[in-house]
PDB file of N, CA and C in Angstrom:
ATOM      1  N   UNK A   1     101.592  90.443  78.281  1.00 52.00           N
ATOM      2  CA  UNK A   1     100.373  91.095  78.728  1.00 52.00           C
ATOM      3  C   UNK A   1      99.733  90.268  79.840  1.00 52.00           C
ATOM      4  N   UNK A   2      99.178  90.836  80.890  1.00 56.00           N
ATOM      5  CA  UNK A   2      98.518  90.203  82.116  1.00 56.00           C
ATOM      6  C   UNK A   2      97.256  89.058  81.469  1.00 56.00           C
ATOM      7  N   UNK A   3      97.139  88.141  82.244  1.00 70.00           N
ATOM      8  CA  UNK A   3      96.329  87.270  81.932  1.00 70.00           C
ATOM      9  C   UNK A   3      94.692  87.835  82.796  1.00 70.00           C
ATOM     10  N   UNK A   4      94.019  89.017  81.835  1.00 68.00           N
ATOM     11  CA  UNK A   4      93.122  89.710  82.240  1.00 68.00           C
ATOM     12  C   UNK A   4      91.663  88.779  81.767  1.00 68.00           C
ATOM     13  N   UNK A   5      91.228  88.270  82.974  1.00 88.00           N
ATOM     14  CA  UNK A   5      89.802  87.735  82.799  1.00 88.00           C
ATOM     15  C   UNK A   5      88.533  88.319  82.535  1.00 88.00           C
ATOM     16  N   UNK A   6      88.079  87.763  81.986  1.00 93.00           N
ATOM     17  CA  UNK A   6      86.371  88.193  80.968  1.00 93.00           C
ATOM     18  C   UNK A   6      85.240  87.905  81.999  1.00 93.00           C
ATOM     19  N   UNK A   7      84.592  88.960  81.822  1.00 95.00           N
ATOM     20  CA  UNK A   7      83.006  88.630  82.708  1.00 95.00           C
ATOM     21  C   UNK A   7      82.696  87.019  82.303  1.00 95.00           C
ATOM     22  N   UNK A   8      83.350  86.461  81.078  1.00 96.00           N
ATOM     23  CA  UNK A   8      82.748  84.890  80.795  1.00 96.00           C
ATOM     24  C   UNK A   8      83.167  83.763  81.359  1.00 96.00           C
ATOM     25  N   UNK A   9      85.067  84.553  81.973  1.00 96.00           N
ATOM     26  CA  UNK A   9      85.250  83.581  82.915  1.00 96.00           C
ATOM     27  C   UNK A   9      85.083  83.367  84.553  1.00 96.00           C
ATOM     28  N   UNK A  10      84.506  84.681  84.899  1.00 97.00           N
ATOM     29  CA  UNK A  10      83.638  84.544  86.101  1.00 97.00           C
ATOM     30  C   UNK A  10      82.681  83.757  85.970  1.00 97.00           C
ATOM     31  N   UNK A  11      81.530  83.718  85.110  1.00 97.00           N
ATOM     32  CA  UNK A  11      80.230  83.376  84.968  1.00 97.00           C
ATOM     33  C   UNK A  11      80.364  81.878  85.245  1.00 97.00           C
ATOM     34  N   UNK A  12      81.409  81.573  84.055  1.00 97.00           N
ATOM     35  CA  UNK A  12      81.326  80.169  83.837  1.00 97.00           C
ATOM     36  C   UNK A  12      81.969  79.268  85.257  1.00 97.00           C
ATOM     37  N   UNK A  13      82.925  79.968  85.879  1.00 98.00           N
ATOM     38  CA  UNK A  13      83.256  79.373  86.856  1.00 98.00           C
ATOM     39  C   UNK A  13      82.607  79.362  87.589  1.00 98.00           C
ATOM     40  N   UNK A  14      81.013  80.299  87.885  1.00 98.00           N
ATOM     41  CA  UNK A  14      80.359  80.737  89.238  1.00 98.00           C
ATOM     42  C   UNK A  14      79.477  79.683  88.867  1.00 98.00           C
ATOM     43  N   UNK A  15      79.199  79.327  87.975  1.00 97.00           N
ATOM     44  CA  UNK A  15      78.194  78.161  87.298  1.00 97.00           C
ATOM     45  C   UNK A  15      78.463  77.020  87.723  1.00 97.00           C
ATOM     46  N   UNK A  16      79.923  76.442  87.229  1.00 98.00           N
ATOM     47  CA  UNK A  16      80.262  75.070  87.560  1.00 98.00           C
ATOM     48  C   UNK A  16      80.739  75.116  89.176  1.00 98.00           C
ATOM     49  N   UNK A  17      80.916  76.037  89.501  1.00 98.00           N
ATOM     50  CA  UNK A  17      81.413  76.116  91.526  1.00 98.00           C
ATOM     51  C   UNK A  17      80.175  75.890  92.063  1.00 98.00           C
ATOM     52  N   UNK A  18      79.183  75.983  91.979  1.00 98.00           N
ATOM     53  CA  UNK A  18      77.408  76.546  91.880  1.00 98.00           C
ATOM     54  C   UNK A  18      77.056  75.585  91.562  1.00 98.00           C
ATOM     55  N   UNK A  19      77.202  74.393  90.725  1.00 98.00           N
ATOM     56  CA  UNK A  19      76.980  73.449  90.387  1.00 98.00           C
ATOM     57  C   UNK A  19      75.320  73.965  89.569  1.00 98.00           C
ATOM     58  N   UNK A  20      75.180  75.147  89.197  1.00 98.00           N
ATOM     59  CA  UNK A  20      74.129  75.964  88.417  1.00 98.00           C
ATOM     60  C   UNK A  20      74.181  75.225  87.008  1.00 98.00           C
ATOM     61  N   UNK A  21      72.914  74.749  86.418  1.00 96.00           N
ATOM     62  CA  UNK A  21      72.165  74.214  84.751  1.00 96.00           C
ATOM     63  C   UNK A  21      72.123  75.172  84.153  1.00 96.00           C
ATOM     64  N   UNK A  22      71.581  76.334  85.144  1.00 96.00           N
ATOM     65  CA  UNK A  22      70.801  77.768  84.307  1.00 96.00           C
ATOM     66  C   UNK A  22      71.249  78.455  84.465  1.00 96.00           C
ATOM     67  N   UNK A  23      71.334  79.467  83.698  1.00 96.00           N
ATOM     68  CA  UNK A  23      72.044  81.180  84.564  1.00 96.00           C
ATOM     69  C   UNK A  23      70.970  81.960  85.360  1.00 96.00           C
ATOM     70  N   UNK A  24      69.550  81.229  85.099  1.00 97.00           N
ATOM     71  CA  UNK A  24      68.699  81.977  86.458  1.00 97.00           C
ATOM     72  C   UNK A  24      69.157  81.734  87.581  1.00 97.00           C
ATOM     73  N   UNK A  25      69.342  80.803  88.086  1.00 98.00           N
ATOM     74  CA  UNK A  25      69.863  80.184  89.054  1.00 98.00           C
ATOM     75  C   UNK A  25      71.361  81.260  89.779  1.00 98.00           C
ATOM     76  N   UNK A  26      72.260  81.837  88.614  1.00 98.00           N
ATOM     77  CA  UNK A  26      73.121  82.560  89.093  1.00 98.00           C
ATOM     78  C   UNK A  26      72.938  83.793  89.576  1.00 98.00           C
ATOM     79  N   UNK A  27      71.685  84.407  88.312  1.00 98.00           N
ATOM     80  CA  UNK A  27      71.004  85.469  88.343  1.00 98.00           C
ATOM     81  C   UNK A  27      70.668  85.474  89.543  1.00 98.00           C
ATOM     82  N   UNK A  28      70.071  84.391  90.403  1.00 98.00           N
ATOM     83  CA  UNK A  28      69.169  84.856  91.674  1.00 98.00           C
ATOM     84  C   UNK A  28      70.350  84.721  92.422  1.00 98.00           C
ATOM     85  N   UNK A  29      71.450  84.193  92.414  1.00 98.00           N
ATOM     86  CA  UNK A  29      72.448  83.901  93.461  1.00 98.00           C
ATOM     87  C   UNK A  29      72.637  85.421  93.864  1.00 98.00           C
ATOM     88  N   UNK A  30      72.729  86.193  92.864  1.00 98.00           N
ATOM     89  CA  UNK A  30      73.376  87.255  92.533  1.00 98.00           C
ATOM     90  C   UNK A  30      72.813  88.509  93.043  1.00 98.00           C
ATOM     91  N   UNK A  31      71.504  88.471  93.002  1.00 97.00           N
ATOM     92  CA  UNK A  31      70.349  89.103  93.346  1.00 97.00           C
ATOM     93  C   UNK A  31      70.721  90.339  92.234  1.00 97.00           C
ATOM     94  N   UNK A  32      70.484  90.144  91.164  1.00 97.00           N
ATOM     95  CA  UNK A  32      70.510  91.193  90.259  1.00 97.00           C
ATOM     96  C   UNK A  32      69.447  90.971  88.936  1.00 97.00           C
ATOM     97  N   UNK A  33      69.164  91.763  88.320  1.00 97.00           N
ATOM     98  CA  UNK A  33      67.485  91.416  87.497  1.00 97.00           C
ATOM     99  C   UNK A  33      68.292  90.917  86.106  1.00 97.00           C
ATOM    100  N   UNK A  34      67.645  90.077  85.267  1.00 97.00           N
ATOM    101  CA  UNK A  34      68.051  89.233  84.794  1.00 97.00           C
ATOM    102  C   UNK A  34      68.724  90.317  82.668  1.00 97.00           C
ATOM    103  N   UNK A  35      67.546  91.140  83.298  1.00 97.00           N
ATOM    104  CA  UNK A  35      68.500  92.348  82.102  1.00 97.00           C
ATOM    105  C   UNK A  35      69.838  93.159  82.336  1.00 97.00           C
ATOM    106  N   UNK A  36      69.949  93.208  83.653  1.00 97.00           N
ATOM    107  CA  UNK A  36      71.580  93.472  84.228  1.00 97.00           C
ATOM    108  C   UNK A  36      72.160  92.881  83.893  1.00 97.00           C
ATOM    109  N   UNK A  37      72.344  91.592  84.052  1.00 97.00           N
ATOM    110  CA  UNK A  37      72.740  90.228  83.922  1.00 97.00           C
ATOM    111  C   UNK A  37      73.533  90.341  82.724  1.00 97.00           C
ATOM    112  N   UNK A  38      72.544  90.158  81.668  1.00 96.00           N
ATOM    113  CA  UNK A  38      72.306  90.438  80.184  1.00 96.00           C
ATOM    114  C   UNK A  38      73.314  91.376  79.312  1.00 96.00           C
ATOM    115  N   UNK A  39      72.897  92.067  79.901  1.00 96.00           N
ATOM    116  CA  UNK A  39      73.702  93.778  79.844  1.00 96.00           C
ATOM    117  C   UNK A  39      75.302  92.982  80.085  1.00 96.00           C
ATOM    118  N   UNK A  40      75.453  92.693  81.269  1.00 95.00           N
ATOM    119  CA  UNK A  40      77.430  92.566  81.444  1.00 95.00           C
ATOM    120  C   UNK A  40      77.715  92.274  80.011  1.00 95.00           C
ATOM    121  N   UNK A  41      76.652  90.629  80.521  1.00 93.00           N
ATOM    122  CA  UNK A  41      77.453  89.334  79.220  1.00 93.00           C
ATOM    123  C   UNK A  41      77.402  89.943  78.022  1.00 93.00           C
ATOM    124  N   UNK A  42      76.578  90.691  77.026  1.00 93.00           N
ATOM    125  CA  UNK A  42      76.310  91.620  75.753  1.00 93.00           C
ATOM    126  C   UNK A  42      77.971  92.759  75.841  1.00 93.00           C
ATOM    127  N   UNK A  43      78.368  93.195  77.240  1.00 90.00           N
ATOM    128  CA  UNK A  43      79.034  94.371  76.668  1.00 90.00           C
ATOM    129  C   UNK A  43      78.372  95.682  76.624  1.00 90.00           C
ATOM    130  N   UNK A  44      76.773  96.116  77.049  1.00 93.00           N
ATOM    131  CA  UNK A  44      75.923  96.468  76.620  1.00 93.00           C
ATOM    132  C   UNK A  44      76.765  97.493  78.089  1.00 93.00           C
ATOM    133  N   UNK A  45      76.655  96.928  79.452  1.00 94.00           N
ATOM    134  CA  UNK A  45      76.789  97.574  80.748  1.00 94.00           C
ATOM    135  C   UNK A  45      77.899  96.884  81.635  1.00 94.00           C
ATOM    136  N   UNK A  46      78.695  97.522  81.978  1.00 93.00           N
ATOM    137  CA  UNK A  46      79.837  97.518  82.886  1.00 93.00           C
ATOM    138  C   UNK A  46      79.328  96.929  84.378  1.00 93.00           C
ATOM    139  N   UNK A  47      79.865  95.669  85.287  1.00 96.00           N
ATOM    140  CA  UNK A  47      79.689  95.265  86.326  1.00 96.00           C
ATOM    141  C   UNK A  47      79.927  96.076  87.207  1.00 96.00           C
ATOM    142  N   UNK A  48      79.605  96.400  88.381  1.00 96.00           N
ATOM    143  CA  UNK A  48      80.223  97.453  89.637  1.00 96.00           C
ATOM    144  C   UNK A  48      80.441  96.539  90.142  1.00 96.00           C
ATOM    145  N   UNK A  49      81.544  97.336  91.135  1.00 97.00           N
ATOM    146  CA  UNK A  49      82.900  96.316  91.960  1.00 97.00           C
ATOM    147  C   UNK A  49      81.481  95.954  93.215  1.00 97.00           C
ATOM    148  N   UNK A  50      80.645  95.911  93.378  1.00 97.00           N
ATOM    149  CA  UNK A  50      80.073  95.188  94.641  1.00 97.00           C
ATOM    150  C   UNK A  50      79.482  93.740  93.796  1.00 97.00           C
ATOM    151  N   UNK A  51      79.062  93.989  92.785  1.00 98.00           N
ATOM    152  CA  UNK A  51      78.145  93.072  91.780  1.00 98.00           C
ATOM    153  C   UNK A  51      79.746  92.200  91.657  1.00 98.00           C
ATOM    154  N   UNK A  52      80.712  92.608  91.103  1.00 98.00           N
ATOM    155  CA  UNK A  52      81.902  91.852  90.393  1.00 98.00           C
ATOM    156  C   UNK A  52      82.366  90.490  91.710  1.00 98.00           C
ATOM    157  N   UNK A  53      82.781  91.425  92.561  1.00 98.00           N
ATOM    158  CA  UNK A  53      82.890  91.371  94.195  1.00 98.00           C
ATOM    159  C   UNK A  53      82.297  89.279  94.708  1.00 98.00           C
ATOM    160  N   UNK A  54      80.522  89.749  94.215  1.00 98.00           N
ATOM    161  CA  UNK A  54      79.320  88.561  94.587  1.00 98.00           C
ATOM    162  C   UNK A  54      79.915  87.325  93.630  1.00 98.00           C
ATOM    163  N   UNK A  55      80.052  87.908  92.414  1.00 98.00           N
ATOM    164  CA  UNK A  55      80.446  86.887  91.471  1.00 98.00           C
ATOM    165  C   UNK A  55      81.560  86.445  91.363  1.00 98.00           C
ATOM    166  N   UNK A  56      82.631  86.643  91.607  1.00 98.00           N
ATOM    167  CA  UNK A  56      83.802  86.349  92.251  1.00 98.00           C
ATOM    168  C   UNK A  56      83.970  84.918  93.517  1.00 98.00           C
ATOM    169  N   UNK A  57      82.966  85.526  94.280  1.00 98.00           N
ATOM    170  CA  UNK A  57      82.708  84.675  95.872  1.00 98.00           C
ATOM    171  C   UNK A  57      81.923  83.816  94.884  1.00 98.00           C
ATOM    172  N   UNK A  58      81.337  83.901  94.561  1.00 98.00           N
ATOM    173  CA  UNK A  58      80.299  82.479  93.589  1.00 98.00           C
ATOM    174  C   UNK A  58      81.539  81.380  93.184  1.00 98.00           C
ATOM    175  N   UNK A  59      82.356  82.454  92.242  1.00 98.00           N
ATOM    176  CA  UNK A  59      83.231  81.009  91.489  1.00 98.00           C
ATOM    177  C   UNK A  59      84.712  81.023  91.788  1.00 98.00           C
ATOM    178  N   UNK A  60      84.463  81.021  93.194  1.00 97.00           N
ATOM    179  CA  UNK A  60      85.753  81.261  94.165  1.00 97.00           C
ATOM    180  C   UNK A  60      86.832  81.375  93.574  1.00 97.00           C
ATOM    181  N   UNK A  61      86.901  82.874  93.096  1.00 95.00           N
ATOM    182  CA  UNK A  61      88.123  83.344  92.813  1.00 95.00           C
ATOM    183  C   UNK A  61      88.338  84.459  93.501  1.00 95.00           C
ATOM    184  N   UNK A  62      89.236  84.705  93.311  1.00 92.00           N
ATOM    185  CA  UNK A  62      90.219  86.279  94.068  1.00 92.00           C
ATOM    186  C   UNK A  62      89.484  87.546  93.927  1.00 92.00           C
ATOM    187  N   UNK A  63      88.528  87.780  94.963  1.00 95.00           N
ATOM    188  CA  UNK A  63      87.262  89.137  94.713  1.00 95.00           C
ATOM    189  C   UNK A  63      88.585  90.318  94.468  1.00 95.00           C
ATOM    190  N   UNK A  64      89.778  90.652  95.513  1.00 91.00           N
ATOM    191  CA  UNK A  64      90.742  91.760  94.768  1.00 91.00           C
ATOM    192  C   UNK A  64      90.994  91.675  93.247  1.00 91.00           C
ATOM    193  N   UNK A  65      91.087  90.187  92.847  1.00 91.00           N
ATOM    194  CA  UNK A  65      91.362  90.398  91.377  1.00 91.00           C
ATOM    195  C   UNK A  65      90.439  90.942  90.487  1.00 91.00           C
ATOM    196  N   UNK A  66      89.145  90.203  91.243  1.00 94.00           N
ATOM    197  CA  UNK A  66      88.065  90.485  90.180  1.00 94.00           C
ATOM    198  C   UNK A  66      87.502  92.152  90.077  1.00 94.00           C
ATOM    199  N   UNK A  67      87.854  93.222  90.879  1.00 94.00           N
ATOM    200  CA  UNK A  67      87.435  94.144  91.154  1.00 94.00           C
ATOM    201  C   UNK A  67      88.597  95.227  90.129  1.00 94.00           C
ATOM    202  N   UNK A  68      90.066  93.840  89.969  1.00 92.00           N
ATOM    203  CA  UNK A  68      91.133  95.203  89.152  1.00 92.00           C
ATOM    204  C   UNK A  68      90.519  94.912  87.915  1.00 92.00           C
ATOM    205  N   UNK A  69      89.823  93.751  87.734  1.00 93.00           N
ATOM    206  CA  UNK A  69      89.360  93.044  86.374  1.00 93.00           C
ATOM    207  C   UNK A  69      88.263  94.406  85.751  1.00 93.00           C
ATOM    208  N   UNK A  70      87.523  94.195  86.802  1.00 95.00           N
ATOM    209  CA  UNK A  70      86.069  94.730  85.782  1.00 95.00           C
ATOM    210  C   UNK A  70      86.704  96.354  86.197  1.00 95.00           C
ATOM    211  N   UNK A  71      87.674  96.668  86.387  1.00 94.00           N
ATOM    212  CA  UNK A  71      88.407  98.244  86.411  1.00 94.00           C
ATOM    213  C   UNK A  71      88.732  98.871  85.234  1.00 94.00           C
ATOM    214  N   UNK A  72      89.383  97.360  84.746  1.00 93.00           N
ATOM    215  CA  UNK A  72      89.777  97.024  83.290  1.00 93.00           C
ATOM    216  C   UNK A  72      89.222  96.775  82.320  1.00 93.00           C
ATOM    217  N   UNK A  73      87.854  96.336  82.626  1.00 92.00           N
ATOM    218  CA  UNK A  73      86.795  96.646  81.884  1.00 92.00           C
ATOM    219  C   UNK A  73      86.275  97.480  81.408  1.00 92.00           C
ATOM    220  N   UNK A  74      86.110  98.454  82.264  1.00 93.00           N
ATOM    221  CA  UNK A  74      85.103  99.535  82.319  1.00 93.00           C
ATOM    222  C   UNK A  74      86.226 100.589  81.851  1.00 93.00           C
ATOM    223  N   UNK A  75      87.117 100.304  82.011  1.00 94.00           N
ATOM    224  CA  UNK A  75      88.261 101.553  81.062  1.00 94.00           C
ATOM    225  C   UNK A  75      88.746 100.997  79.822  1.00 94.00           C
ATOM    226  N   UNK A  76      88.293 100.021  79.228  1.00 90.00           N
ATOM    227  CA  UNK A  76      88.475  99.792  77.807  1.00 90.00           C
ATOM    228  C   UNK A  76      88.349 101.062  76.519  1.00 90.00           C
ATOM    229  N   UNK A  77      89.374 101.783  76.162  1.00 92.00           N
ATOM    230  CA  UNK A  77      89.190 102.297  75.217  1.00 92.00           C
ATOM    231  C   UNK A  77      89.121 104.089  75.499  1.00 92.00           C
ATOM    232  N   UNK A  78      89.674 104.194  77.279  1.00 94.00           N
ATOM    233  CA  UNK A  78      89.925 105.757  77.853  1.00 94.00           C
ATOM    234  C   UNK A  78      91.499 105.401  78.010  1.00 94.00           C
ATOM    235  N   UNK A  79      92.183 106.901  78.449  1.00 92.00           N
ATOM    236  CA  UNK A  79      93.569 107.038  78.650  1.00 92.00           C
ATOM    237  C   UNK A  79      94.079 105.814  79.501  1.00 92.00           C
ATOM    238  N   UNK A  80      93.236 105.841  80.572  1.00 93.00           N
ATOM    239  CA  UNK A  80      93.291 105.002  81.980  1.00 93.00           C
ATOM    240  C   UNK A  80      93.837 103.435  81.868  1.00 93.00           C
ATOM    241  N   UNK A  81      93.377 102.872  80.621  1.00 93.00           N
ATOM    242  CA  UNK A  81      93.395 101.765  80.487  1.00 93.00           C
ATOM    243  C   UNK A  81      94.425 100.872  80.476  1.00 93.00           C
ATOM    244  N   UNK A  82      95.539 101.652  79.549  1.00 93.00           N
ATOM    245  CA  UNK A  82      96.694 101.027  79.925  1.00 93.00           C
ATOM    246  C   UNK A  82      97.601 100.981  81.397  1.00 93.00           C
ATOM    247  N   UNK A  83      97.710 101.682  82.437  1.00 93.00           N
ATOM    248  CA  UNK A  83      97.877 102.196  83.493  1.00 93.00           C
ATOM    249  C   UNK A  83      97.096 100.580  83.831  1.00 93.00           C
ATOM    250  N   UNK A  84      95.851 100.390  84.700  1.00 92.00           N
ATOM    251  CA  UNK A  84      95.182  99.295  84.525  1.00 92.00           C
ATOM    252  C   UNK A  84      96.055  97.786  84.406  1.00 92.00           C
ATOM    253  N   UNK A  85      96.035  97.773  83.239  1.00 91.00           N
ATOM    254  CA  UNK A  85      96.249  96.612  82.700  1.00 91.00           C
ATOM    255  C   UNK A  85      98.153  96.249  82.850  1.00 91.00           C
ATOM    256  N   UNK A  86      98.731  98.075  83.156  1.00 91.00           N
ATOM    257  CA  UNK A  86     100.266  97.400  83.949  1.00 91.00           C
ATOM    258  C   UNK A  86      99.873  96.885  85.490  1.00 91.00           C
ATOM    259  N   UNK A  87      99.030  97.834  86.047  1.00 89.00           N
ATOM    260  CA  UNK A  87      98.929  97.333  87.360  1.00 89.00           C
ATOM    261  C   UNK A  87      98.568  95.868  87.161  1.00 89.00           C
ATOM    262  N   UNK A  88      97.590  94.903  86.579  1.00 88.00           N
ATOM    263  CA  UNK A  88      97.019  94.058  86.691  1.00 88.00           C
ATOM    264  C   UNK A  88      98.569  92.885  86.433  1.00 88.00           C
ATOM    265  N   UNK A  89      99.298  93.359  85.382  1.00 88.00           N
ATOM    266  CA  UNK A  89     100.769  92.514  85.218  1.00 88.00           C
ATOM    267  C   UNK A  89     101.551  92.629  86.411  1.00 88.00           C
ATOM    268  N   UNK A  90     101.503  93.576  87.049  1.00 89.00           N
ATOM    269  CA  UNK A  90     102.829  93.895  88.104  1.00 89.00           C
ATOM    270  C   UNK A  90     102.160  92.962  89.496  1.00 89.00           C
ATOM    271  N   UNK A  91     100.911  92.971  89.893  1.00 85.00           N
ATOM    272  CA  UNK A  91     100.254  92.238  90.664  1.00 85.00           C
ATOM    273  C   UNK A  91     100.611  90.926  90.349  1.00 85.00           C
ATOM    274  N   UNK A  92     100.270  90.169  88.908  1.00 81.00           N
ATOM    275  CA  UNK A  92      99.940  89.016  88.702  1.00 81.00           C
ATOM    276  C   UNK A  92     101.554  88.180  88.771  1.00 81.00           C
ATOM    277  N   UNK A  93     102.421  89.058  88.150  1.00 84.00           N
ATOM    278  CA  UNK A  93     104.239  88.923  88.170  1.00 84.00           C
ATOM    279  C   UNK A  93     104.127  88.757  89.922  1.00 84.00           C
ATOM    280  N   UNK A  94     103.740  89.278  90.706  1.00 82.00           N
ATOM    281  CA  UNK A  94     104.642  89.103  91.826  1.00 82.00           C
ATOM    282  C   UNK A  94     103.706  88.249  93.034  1.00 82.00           C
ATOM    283  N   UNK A  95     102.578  87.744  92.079  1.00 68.00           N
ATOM    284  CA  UNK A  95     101.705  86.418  92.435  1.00 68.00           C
ATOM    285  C   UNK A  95     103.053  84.797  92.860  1.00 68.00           C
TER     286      UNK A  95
END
């Protein structure tokens, strides 16, 4: 199975790249209100690929990846999902 990353390992990387104490601090990087925020990390609300995109460039990783990521997110538990998560293997295989 693809090695599919968690909104926790964006965060945490955008934190320590950021050299960020707080997650306000990311929050404002981010320019997004701090119950959005909230919402990803809970599971509560799905990131959009412009939001995923910012946070990505924060904890310098691969914004294409991060955009098949939260794709894969947000189709957790529809038809779509598996489809997804081959693309995300067939990408990462020919990394």
């Amino acid at each position: 199975m693809a090695n599919i990353r968690t909104i926790y390992t964006y965060i945490h990387a955008a934190m320590e790249r950021q050299g960020y104490d707080h997650v306000h601090l990311l929050i404002g990087a981010l320019k997004v209100s701090s119950a959005k925020f909230h919402g990803w990390k809970a599971g509560r609300t799905k990131i959009s690929d412009a939001d995923v995109i910012k946070l990505a460039e924060l904890a310098g990783m691969d914004p294409h990846l991060a955009v098949i990521d939260a794709a894969i997110w947000r189709a957790e538990g529809k038809p779509h999902y598996k489809i997804l998560v081959e693309t995300a293997e067939i990408i990462q295989s020919a990394a």
